[in-house]
Coordinates of C-alpha atoms and ligand atoms in Angstrom, one line a residue:
M29 CA -1.5 15.4 22.9
S30 CA 1.4 17.8 23.2
T31 CA 1.4 21.5 22.5
P32 CA 4.0 22.9 20.1
P33 CA 7.1 24.3 21.9
S34 CA 7.2 28.0 22.4
H35 CA 10.1 28.5 19.9
A36 CA 8.1 26.9 17.1
A37 CA 6.6 28.9 14.1
K38 CA 3.1 29.9 14.9
D39 CA 1.8 29.3 11.4
A40 CA 3.4 25.9 10.8
A41 CA 1.1 23.5 9.0
T42 CA -0.1 20.4 10.9
V43 CA -0.9 17.3 8.9
G44 CA -3.3 14.9 10.5
V45 CA -2.9 11.2 9.6
L46 CA -5.5 8.4 10.3
G47 CA -3.4 5.4 11.3
N48 CA -0.1 5.5 13.2
G49 CA 1.9 2.6 11.7
Q50 CA 5.2 2.7 9.9
L51 CA 3.7 4.5 6.8
G52 CA 2.7 7.4 9.1
R53 CA 6.1 7.3 10.7
M54 CA 7.8 7.6 7.3
L55 CA 5.4 10.4 6.2
A56 CA 6.5 12.3 9.2
L57 CA 10.2 11.6 8.6
A58 CA 9.7 13.1 5.1
G59 CA 7.6 16.0 6.3
L60 CA 9.6 17.2 9.3
P61 CA 12.4 18.7 7.1
L62 CA 9.7 20.5 5.2
G63 CA 8.6 22.2 8.4
L64 CA 5.4 20.2 8.8
R65 CA 4.0 19.0 12.1
F66 CA 2.2 15.7 12.4
R67 CA -0.8 14.4 14.5
F68 CA -1.9 10.8 14.3
F69 CA -5.3 9.2 15.1
D70 CA -5.4 5.5 15.9
P71 CA -6.5 3.1 18.7
A72 CA -3.0 1.4 18.9
P73 CA -0.7 2.7 21.6
D74 CA 3.1 2.5 21.2
A75 CA 2.8 2.5 17.5
P76 CA 5.7 3.5 15.1
A77 CA 4.4 6.9 14.2
C78 CA 4.0 8.1 17.8
A79 CA 7.8 8.8 17.9
A80 CA 7.4 11.3 15.1
G81 CA 4.3 13.4 16.1
A82 CA 1.4 13.8 18.5
C83 CA -0.9 10.8 18.8
V84 CA -4.6 10.8 19.7
L85 CA -5.3 7.3 20.8
A86 CA -8.9 6.4 20.5
P87 CA -11.1 3.9 18.6
F88 CA -12.0 5.0 15.0
D89 CA -15.7 5.3 15.9
D90 CA -15.0 7.8 18.8
L91 CA -16.2 11.0 17.0
A92 CA -15.5 13.3 20.0
A93 CA -11.8 12.1 19.8
A94 CA -11.9 12.6 16.0
D95 CA -13.0 16.2 16.6
R96 CA -10.2 16.8 19.0
F97 CA -7.8 15.3 16.5
A98 CA -9.1 17.5 13.6
R99 CA -9.0 20.8 15.5
G100 CA -6.5 23.1 13.9
L101 CA -5.2 20.6 11.3
T102 CA -4.3 22.0 7.9
V103 CA -5.1 18.8 6.0
C104 CA -5.9 15.2 6.9
T105 CA -4.8 12.1 5.2
Y106 CA -4.6 8.3 5.9
E107 CA -1.9 5.7 5.9
F108 CA -4.2 2.7 6.2
E109 CA -7.0 2.0 3.7
N110 CA -9.3 0.3 6.2
V111 CA -10.0 3.4 8.3
P112 CA -13.8 3.8 8.2
A113 CA -14.9 6.0 5.4
A114 CA -17.6 7.4 7.8
L115 CA -14.7 8.7 10.0
A116 CA -13.1 10.4 7.0
R117 CA -16.4 11.9 6.0
H118 CA -16.9 13.2 9.5
I119 CA -13.5 14.8 9.6
E120 CA -14.0 16.2 6.1
R121 CA -16.6 18.6 7.6
A122 CA -13.8 20.4 9.5
V123 CA -10.7 20.0 7.4
P124 CA -9.9 18.7 3.8
V125 CA -9.3 15.0 3.7
R126 CA -6.9 14.0 0.9
P127 CA -7.3 11.6 -0.9
G128 CA -11.1 12.0 -0.5
P129 CA -13.2 9.3 1.2
L130 CA -14.5 8.1 -2.2
A131 CA -11.0 6.5 -2.7
L132 CA -11.6 4.6 0.6
D133 CA -15.1 3.4 -0.6
V134 CA -13.5 2.0 -3.8
S135 CA -10.4 0.4 -2.3
Q136 CA -12.1 -1.1 0.7
D137 CA -14.4 -3.3 -1.5
R138 CA -12.7 -5.5 -4.1
L139 CA -16.0 -5.7 -6.1
A140 CA -16.3 -1.9 -6.3
E141 CA -12.6 -1.6 -7.2
K142 CA -12.7 -4.2 -10.0
S143 CA -16.0 -2.8 -11.3
L144 CA -14.2 0.6 -11.5
F145 CA -11.4 -1.0 -13.5
R146 CA -14.0 -2.4 -15.9
T147 CA -15.8 1.0 -16.2
L148 CA -12.5 2.6 -17.1
N149 CA -11.6 -0.2 -19.6
I150 CA -8.6 -1.2 -17.5
P151 CA -8.0 -5.0 -18.0
T152 CA -8.5 -7.0 -14.8
P153 CA -9.0 -10.7 -14.1
A154 CA -12.6 -12.0 -14.8
F155 CA -14.6 -11.6 -11.6
L156 CA -18.0 -12.2 -10.1
P157 CA -19.7 -11.3 -6.8
I158 CA -20.3 -14.4 -4.7
D159 CA -23.0 -14.5 -1.9
S160 CA -23.8 -18.2 -1.8
L161 CA -22.3 -21.6 -2.6
D162 CA -24.6 -21.8 -5.6
D163 CA -23.1 -18.5 -6.9
L164 CA -19.7 -20.0 -6.4
R165 CA -20.5 -23.1 -8.4
A166 CA -22.0 -21.0 -11.2
G167 CA -19.0 -18.7 -11.0
I168 CA -16.5 -21.5 -11.4
A169 CA -18.5 -22.8 -14.3
S170 CA -18.0 -19.4 -15.9
V171 CA -14.4 -18.5 -15.0
G172 CA -13.0 -22.0 -14.8
L173 CA -10.5 -23.6 -12.4
P174 CA -8.2 -22.5 -10.8
G175 CA -10.0 -19.5 -9.4
V176 CA -9.3 -17.2 -6.5
L177 CA -12.0 -16.7 -3.9
K178 CA -11.5 -13.6 -1.8
T179 CA -13.4 -11.6 0.8
R180 CA -14.6 -8.3 -0.6
R181 CA -13.4 -6.4 2.4
G182 CA -10.7 -6.6 5.0
G183 CA -8.1 -8.8 3.2
Y184 CA -4.5 -7.8 3.1
D185 CA -1.1 -9.5 2.7
G186 CA -2.7 -12.5 1.1
K187 CA -5.1 -13.0 4.0
G188 CA -8.9 -13.5 3.3
Q189 CA -8.4 -15.4 0.0
Q190 CA -8.0 -19.0 -1.2
V191 CA -7.1 -20.5 -4.5
L192 CA -9.6 -23.1 -5.7
R193 CA -7.9 -25.8 -7.8
K194 CA -10.4 -28.6 -7.9
P195 CA -14.2 -28.9 -7.5
E196 CA -13.8 -30.3 -3.9
D197 CA -12.2 -27.0 -2.9
L198 CA -15.3 -24.9 -3.4
Q199 CA -17.3 -25.9 -0.3
P200 CA -14.5 -25.7 2.3
A201 CA -13.1 -22.4 0.9
F202 CA -16.6 -20.9 0.9
A203 CA -17.2 -22.1 4.5
S204 CA -13.9 -20.8 5.9
L205 CA -14.0 -17.4 4.2
T206 CA -17.7 -16.7 5.1
A207 CA -17.0 -17.9 8.7
G208 CA -14.2 -15.3 8.8
L209 CA -16.7 -12.7 7.7
A210 CA -19.2 -13.6 10.4
Q211 CA -16.5 -13.5 13.1
D212 CA -15.0 -10.2 12.0
A213 CA -18.1 -8.2 11.6
G214 CA -21.7 -8.7 12.2
G215 CA -22.2 -5.7 10.0
A216 CA -20.5 -3.9 7.1
R217 CA -17.8 -6.6 6.7
S218 CA -20.3 -9.3 5.8
A219 CA -20.5 -7.8 2.3
G220 CA -19.7 -11.2 0.8
L221 CA -17.0 -12.6 -1.5
I222 CA -15.6 -12.1 -4.9
L223 CA -14.4 -14.9 -7.3
E224 CA -11.6 -14.0 -9.7
A225 CA -10.1 -16.0 -12.5
F226 CA -6.6 -17.2 -11.5
V227 CA -4.0 -15.4 -13.6
P228 CA -0.8 -17.4 -14.2
F229 CA 1.2 -14.2 -14.3
T230 CA 4.8 -13.9 -15.4
R231 CA 5.6 -11.4 -12.7
E232 CA 4.0 -8.8 -10.4
L233 CA 4.5 -5.1 -10.9
S234 CA 3.3 -1.9 -9.3
V235 CA 3.2 1.7 -10.2
I236 CA 3.2 4.5 -7.7
A237 CA 1.5 7.6 -9.0
V238 CA 0.8 11.0 -7.4
R239 CA -1.7 13.7 -8.3
S240 CA -1.8 17.2 -6.9
T241 CA -4.7 19.4 -5.9
K242 CA -4.2 21.2 -9.3
G243 CA -4.4 18.0 -11.3
Q244 CA -0.7 17.7 -11.9
V245 CA 0.3 14.0 -12.2
A246 CA 3.6 12.2 -11.8
F247 CA 4.6 8.6 -11.9
Y248 CA 7.5 6.6 -10.4
P249 CA 9.2 4.0 -12.6
L250 CA 7.5 0.6 -12.8
T251 CA 8.5 -1.6 -9.9
L252 CA 9.0 -5.4 -10.0
N253 CA 7.8 -7.1 -6.8
T254 CA 8.3 -10.5 -5.3
H255 CA 6.3 -12.0 -2.4
Q256 CA 6.8 -14.6 0.3
S257 CA 3.8 -16.1 2.1
G258 CA 1.6 -13.3 0.6
I259 CA 3.9 -10.5 2.0
L260 CA 6.0 -8.2 -0.1
H261 CA 9.6 -9.5 0.0
T262 CA 11.6 -7.5 -2.6
S263 CA 11.1 -4.6 -5.0
F264 CA 13.3 -3.7 -7.9
A265 CA 13.1 -0.5 -10.0
P266 CA 13.3 0.9 -12.6
L267 CA 12.2 -2.2 -14.5
S268 CA 15.0 -4.0 -16.3
P269 CA 15.1 -4.3 -19.2
L270 CA 13.2 -1.0 -19.6
S271 CA 9.8 -1.4 -21.2
P272 CA 8.6 2.1 -22.2
E273 CA 5.3 0.8 -23.7
M274 CA 4.4 -1.2 -20.6
E275 CA 5.4 1.7 -18.5
S276 CA 3.1 4.1 -20.4
T277 CA 0.3 1.6 -20.3
A278 CA 0.6 1.3 -16.5
H279 CA 0.8 5.1 -16.1
G280 CA -2.3 5.5 -18.3
Y281 CA -4.3 3.1 -16.1
A282 CA -3.2 4.9 -12.9
R283 CA -4.0 8.3 -14.4
A284 CA -7.5 7.2 -15.4
I285 CA -8.3 6.0 -11.9
M286 CA -6.9 9.1 -10.2
E287 CA -8.7 11.4 -12.6
H288 CA -12.0 9.5 -12.2
L289 CA -11.8 9.8 -8.4
D290 CA -10.4 13.4 -8.5
Y291 CA -7.7 11.9 -6.4
V292 CA -5.1 13.9 -4.5
G293 CA -2.0 12.2 -3.1
V294 CA 0.0 9.0 -3.8
M295 CA -1.8 6.0 -5.1
A296 CA -0.4 2.5 -5.8
L297 CA -1.7 0.3 -8.5
E298 CA -0.7 -3.4 -8.3
L299 CA -0.6 -5.2 -11.7
F300 CA -0.1 -8.7 -13.0
D301 CA 2.1 -9.0 -16.1
H302 CA 0.7 -11.9 -18.0
N303 CA 2.9 -12.5 -21.0
G304 CA 3.3 -8.8 -21.6
R305 CA -0.3 -7.9 -21.0
L306 CA -1.0 -5.9 -17.8
L307 CA -4.0 -6.7 -15.6
A308 CA -5.0 -4.5 -12.7
N309 CA -5.1 -6.4 -9.4
E310 CA -5.8 -3.7 -6.8
T311 CA -5.1 -0.1 -5.8
A312 CA -4.0 1.3 -2.4
P313 CA -5.1 4.9 -1.7
R314 CA -1.9 5.7 0.2
V315 CA 1.9 5.5 0.2
H316 CA 2.8 1.8 -0.5
N317 CA 5.4 -0.7 0.6
S318 CA 6.4 -1.2 -3.1
G319 CA 7.4 2.5 -3.1
H320 CA 9.7 2.4 -0.1
W321 CA 12.8 2.2 -2.5
T322 CA 12.0 5.8 -3.5
I323 CA 13.1 7.1 -0.1
D324 CA 16.7 6.6 -1.1
G325 CA 16.3 5.9 -4.8
C326 CA 14.5 9.0 -6.2
V327 CA 14.9 12.7 -6.2
T328 CA 11.6 13.0 -4.3
S329 CA 10.3 10.1 -2.3
Q330 CA 6.7 8.8 -2.4
F331 CA 6.3 10.1 1.1
E332 CA 7.4 13.7 0.3
N333 CA 5.4 13.7 -2.9
H334 CA 2.3 12.6 -1.0
L335 CA 2.8 15.5 1.4
R336 CA 3.4 18.0 -1.4
A337 CA 0.3 16.8 -3.1
I338 CA -2.1 17.0 -0.1
M339 CA -0.6 20.4 0.9
G340 CA -1.3 21.8 -2.6
W341 CA 2.4 22.3 -3.3
P342 CA 4.1 21.5 -6.6
L343 CA 5.1 17.9 -7.0
G344 CA 8.8 16.9 -6.9
S345 CA 10.8 15.0 -9.5
T346 CA 10.1 11.2 -9.5
E347 CA 13.4 10.5 -11.3
A348 CA 15.3 7.4 -10.1
L349 CA 18.9 8.0 -9.0
G350 CA 20.2 4.5 -10.0
A351 CA 19.4 0.8 -10.0
C352 CA 17.3 0.4 -6.9
A353 CA 16.0 -2.4 -4.6
M354 CA 14.2 -2.8 -1.4
I355 CA 14.1 -5.8 0.9
N356 CA 11.5 -6.1 3.6
I357 CA 12.5 -7.3 7.0
V358 CA 9.6 -9.4 8.3
G359 CA 8.9 -11.3 11.5
Q360 CA 12.3 -11.5 13.2
S361 CA 14.5 -8.6 14.5
P362 CA 17.3 -8.1 12.1
P363 CA 21.0 -8.3 13.0
T364 CA 21.2 -4.5 12.9
E365 CA 24.9 -4.0 13.2
A366 CA 25.7 -6.7 10.7
L367 CA 23.3 -5.1 8.2
A368 CA 24.7 -1.7 8.9
S369 CA 28.1 -2.9 7.9
L370 CA 26.9 -4.2 4.5
A371 CA 28.2 -1.9 1.8
G372 CA 25.5 0.3 0.4
A373 CA 22.7 -0.9 2.7
R374 CA 20.4 1.9 3.9
L375 CA 18.5 0.6 6.8
H376 CA 15.0 1.7 7.8
L377 CA 13.6 0.2 11.0
Y378 CA 10.1 0.8 12.4
D379 CA 10.7 0.3 16.1
K380 CA 8.2 -2.6 16.2
A381 CA 8.3 -5.7 18.4
P382 CA 9.0 -8.9 16.3
R383 CA 6.1 -11.2 15.5
P384 CA 5.7 -13.7 12.7
G385 CA 4.6 -12.0 9.5
R386 CA 5.0 -8.5 10.9
K387 CA 6.9 -5.9 8.8
L388 CA 9.7 -4.6 11.0
G389 CA 11.7 -2.6 8.6
H390 CA 13.3 -2.5 5.1
I391 CA 16.7 -2.1 3.5
N392 CA 17.2 0.0 0.4
F393 CA 20.0 -0.2 -2.1
V394 CA 20.8 2.4 -4.9
E395 CA 23.6 1.4 -7.2
R396 CA 25.2 2.5 -10.4
S397 CA 24.8 -0.9 -12.2
E398 CA 22.4 -3.8 -12.1
A399 CA 25.4 -6.1 -11.4
D400 CA 26.4 -4.2 -8.3
L401 CA 22.8 -4.0 -7.1
H402 CA 22.3 -7.7 -7.4
A403 CA 25.5 -8.5 -5.6
R404 CA 24.6 -6.3 -2.7
V405 CA 21.0 -7.5 -2.5
N406 CA 22.2 -11.1 -2.5
A407 CA 24.6 -10.3 0.3
A408 CA 21.8 -8.8 2.4
L409 CA 19.4 -11.7 1.7
D410 CA 22.1 -14.2 2.7
L411 CA 22.7 -12.3 5.9
L412 CA 19.0 -12.2 6.7
A413 CA 18.6 -15.9 6.0
R414 CA 21.6 -16.8 8.2
S415 CA 20.2 -14.7 11.0
R416 CA 16.9 -16.5 10.7
S417 CA 18.6 -19.8 11.0
G418 CA 20.6 -18.6 14.0
G419 CA 23.9 -18.2 12.2
A420 CA 24.4 -14.4 12.1
Ligands
AMP515 P1 -4.3 -9.3 -3.2 O1 -4.6 -9.3 -1.8 O2 -5.4 -9.3 -4.1 O3 -3.2 -8.3 -3.5 O4 -3.6 -10.7 -3.5 C1 -2.4 -11.1 -2.8 C2 -1.5 -12.0 -3.8 O5 -2.3 -13.1 -4.2 C3 -1.2 -11.2 -5.1 O6 0.0 -10.4 -4.9 C4 -0.9 -12.4 -6.0 O7 0.3 -13.0 -5.8 C5 -2.0 -13.4 -5.6 N1 -3.2 -13.2 -6.4 C6 -4.3 -12.4 -6.1 N2 -5.2 -12.4 -7.0 C7 -4.8 -13.3 -7.9 C8 -5.4 -13.8 -9.2 N3 -6.6 -13.4 -9.6 N4 -4.6 -14.7 -9.9 C9 -3.4 -15.1 -9.5 N5 -2.9 -14.7 -8.3 C10 -3.5 -13.8 -7.5

C-alpha cells in the first residue's frame, strides 16, 4: 500500500472500498476531482480499481488485512454485494460502513429481499422458499408453470437460475442448482433455493436512488434496460414516453426500502413492467451498471452522488442533460479507435482482459433528441457487431 505523496493535503479524506472492480474504479474517477483518496480491499490482483487508488490484496476473511485496510479511513463502502457481511461488520467497529451491513444481509439472500418487499407492500412476483424437490412440486402447484427457480445466494447476471416450463423440468433444474450450491459452499451458500412465478413482463426498468446520512433522498430518471444472455446490454433514460405516475411509484418503492434500512448511498432497484404494473425483482446496495449513463448524462453521476452521500455531504442534482443511452461492451475487446471516431460516443473502458461474458467497458451517448440518440446508438451497435464478426 502506498503512502500519500509529501505535497498532498494532510487532512484529505480516504474512502475505503470493498471490491476493486470497475465500479470501484469509476467511484475513484468520480471522487479524485473532489479531493478524495481511495483504498481498495479485494483478493484479486491487477483489478481495474488498482490504477485509481491503493489496493490491499487479501482474501475477504483475512481480518488482519482488513484491519490494515481500515486504518485511517474516513468511511468504508462496497462496490460488490457479495462481500461477506461479517467483514463489513468487523470493519464497522473501526470506521463507518455505508451502506450499513444490513443492506448486504438483505441483498445477498433473495428470500430475505423478496420478504422485505412483501413487508413494505411493494409488489413482487409470487415466491416460495424451496429446500427439497417436494417443496418444488408443491410450489409449482401453487405458482403454476412457467416458474423461475433461483439460488437464494450468489446468483448474478442470470447465473444460478432456471426457467421451469414443463413438469419434467423440475427434477433436473433442482438437481443442477443444488449441485451448484454444494460445490460453491459447504456452508453459508447452501441456504437453498427460491421459486418465483414467471412474469411475462413488457420491459425491464430500474431506478437508481440515493440517500444521504441526513435522510435526504434523490432519484435518477427511470431507466429502460435490455439484456443479452442475462447480461445488461443497453440502458435508455429518461424513459420515453415519460410516465410520471410510473416514475413516482418506482421512487416510492425505492424510498420505502432505503428508509426501512436507514440506507446511506446509492441503491438500485430493478423492476419488471408488466402491462403498466411495476413488480420489484431485486435491489443492489451499490452503484449499478444501469446507472452508468449518469456519468455523462446527469448533472451529478451516480458515482459522485454515492460519494457525497457516504461522506455526509449534500447530494447533487440528478437531472438528466438530454436523451441518454449506455451500451455495454462485453466479452471481446472493442475496436477502440473506430468507436472513438463515432460522433457523440463517450467511451469508458475498464482495462480488463477480454473473456466471454466479461464486462470490459461501456459507451454513453447524450443527445438533444431521441432521433439523434437512436441513430448514434444504432451506429455503435452496428460497429460492435461488425467487430465481433471480424469485419471492423
Ligand atoms: P435476476 O438475477 O433475478 O436479476 O434475474 C436475471 C434476469 O432473469 C432478469 O433481468 C429477468 O430478465 C429474468 N427474470 C428473473 N426473474 C424473473 C421472473 N420472476 N420472471 C421473468 N423473468 C425473470
